[in-house]
Coordinates of C-alpha atoms in Angstrom, one line a residue:
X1 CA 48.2 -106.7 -25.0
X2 CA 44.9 -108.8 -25.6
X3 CA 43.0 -105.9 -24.1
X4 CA 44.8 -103.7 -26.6
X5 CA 43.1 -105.5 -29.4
X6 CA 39.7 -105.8 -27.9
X7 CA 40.1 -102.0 -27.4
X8 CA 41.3 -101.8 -31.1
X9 CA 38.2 -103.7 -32.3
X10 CA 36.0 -101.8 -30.3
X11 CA 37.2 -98.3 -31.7
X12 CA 37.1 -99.8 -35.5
X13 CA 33.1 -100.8 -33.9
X14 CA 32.0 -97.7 -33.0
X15 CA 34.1 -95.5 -35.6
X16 CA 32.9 -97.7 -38.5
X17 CA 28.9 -97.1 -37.2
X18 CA 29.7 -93.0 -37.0
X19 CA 31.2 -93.3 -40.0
X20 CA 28.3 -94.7 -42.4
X21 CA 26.5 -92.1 -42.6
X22 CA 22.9 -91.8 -44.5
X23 CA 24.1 -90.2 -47.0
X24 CA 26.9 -90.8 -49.2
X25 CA 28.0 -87.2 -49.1
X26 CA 29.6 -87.6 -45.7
X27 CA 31.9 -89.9 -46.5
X28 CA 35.7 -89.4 -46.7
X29 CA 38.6 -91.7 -47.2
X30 CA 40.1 -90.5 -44.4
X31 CA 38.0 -92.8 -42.2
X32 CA 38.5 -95.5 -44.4
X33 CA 42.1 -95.1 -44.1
X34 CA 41.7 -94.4 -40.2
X35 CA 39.8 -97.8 -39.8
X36 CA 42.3 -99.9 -41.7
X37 CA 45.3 -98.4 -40.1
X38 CA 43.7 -99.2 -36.4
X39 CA 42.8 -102.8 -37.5
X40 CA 46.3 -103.0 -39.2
X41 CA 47.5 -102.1 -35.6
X42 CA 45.3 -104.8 -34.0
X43 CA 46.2 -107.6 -36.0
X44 CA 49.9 -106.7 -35.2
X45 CA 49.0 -106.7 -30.9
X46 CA 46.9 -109.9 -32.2
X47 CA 50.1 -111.8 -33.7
X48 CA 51.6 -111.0 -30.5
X49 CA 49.4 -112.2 -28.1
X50 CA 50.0 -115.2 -26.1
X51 CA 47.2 -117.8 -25.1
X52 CA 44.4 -116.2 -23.9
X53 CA 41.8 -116.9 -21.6
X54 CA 38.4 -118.5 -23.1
X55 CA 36.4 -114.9 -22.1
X56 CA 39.2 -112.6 -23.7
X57 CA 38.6 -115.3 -26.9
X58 CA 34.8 -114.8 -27.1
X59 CA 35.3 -111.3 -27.0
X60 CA 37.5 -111.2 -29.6
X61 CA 35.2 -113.0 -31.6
X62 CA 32.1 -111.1 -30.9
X63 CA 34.5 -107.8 -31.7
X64 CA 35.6 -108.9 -34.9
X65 CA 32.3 -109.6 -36.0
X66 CA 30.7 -106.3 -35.1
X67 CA 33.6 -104.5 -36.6
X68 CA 33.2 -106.6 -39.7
X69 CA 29.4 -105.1 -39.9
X70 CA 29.7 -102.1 -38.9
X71 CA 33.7 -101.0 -40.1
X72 CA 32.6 -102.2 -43.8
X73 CA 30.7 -99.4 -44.8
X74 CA 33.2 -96.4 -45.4
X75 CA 35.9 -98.8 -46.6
X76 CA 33.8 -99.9 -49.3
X77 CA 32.4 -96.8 -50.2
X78 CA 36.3 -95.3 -50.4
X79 CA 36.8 -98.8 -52.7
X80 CA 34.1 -97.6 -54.9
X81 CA 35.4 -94.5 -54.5
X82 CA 39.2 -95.1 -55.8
X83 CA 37.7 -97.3 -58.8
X84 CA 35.5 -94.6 -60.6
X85 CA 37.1 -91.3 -59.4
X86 CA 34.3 -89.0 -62.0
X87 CA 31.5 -90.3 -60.5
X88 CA 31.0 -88.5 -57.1
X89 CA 28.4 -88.1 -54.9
X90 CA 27.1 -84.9 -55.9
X91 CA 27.0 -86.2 -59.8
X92 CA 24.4 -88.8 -58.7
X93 CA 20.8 -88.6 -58.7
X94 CA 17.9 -90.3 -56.7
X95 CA 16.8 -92.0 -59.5
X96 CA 19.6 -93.2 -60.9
X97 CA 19.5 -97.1 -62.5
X98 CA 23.2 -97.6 -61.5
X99 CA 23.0 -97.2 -58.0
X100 CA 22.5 -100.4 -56.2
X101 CA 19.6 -99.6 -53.7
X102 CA 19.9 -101.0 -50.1
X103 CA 23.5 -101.3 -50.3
X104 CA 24.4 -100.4 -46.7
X105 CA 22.1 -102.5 -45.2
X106 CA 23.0 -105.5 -47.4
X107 CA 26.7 -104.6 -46.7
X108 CA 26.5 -104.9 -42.8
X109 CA 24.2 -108.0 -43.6
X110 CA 27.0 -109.4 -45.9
X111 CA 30.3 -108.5 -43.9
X112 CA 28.6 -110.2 -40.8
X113 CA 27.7 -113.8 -42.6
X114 CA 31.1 -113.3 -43.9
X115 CA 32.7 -113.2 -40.6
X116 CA 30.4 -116.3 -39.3
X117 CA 30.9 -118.9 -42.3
X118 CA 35.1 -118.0 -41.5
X119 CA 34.5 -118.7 -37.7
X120 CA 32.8 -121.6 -37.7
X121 CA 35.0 -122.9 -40.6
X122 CA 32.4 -123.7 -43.1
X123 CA 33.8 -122.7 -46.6
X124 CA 31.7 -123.9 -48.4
X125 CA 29.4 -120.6 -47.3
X126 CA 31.6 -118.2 -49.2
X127 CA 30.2 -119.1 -52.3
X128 CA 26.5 -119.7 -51.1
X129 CA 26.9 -115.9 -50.0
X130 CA 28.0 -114.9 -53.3
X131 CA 25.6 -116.4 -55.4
X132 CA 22.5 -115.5 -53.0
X133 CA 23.8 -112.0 -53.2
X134 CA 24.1 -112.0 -57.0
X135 CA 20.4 -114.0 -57.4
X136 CA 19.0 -111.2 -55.5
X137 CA 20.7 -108.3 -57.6
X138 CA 20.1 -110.1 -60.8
X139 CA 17.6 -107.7 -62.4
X140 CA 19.7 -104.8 -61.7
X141 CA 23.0 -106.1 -62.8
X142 CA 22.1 -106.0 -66.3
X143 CA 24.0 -102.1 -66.7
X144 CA 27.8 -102.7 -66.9
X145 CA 28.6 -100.0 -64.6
X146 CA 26.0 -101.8 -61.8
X147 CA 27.5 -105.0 -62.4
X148 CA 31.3 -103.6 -61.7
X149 CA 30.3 -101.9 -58.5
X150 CA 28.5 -105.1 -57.6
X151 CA 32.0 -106.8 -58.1
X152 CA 33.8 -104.3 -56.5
X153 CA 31.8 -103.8 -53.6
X154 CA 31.3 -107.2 -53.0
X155 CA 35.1 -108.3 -52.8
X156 CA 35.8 -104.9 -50.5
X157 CA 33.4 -105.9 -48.0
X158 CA 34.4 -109.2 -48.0
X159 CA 38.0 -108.4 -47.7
X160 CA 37.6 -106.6 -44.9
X161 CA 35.1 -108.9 -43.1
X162 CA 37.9 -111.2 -43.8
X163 CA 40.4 -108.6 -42.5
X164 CA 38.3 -108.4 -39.2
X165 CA 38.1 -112.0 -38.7
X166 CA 42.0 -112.4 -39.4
X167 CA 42.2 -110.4 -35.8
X168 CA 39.8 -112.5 -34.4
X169 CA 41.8 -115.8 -35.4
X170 CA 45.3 -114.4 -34.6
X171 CA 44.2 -114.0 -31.1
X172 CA 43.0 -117.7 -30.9
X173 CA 46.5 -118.6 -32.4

């Protein structure tokens, strides 16, 4: 069953990286909902795991955090998505002040210190993520609608870095 959820984490891996696209166009919440359903499915095979050997537990680790990075992307952008429904991707333009430039990268950046501060148990790195993220975005936080995508985006992709890890740490258990 342990090679079930490396398998799992693996597929979540290499889905989440097909599925961030370049462009936001490509995106569909059916690969959102595809990624949360197979690491819904791994955390399940995780909880029933026995003890595992120290190799299959490295693994896991090093799955959970590449599925954190890479898995991230659509299920945010389908968060986004769900909480401002008018504002599409054809309704946006290149120059406009409310999107939040870099985003992808800065999301695979975020969901993987994510997933290491949980793993190696410092907590006090949460907030130390949060507030270097938001010193960095300051400027551009200043239009409400920026600032609540900031919000929202943020606590998706840390949710499901969180998620991702929660695999990791039910195998260990």
């Amino acid at each position: 069953m342990s090679i079930a959820v490396l398998v799992l984490l693996a597929v979540v891996t290499v889905a989440g990286a097909v599925l961030t696209p370049r462009s936001d166009r490509r995106r569909s919440p059916a690969g959102a909902l595809f990624l949360v359903s197979v690491l819904a499915v791994a955390a399940a095979l995780a909880w029933r795991t026995g003890r595992l050997s120290d190799a299959v537990e490295t693994a896991g680790v090093v799955l959970a955090v590449t599925a954190a990075a890479l898995g991230g992307g659509p299920v945010t952008t389908a968060v986004l998505r769900a909480a401002d429904p008018d504002r599409g991707p054809d309704r946006r333009r290149a120059s406009d002040p409310e999107v939040l430039r870099g985003g992808t990268w800065i999301g695979v950046l975020e969901r993987t210190a994510v997933a290491a501060v949980v793993l190696a148990q410092y907590k006090e790195g949460l907030p130390v993520l949060v507030a270097v993220k938001g010193l960095g975005r300051f400027n551009e936080l200043k239009a409400p609608v920026a600032a609540e995508r900031f919000i929202i985006g943020t606590l998706a992709s840390g949710l499901w870095a969180l998620a991702c890890v929660g695999v990791s740490v039910l195998l260990h258990s």
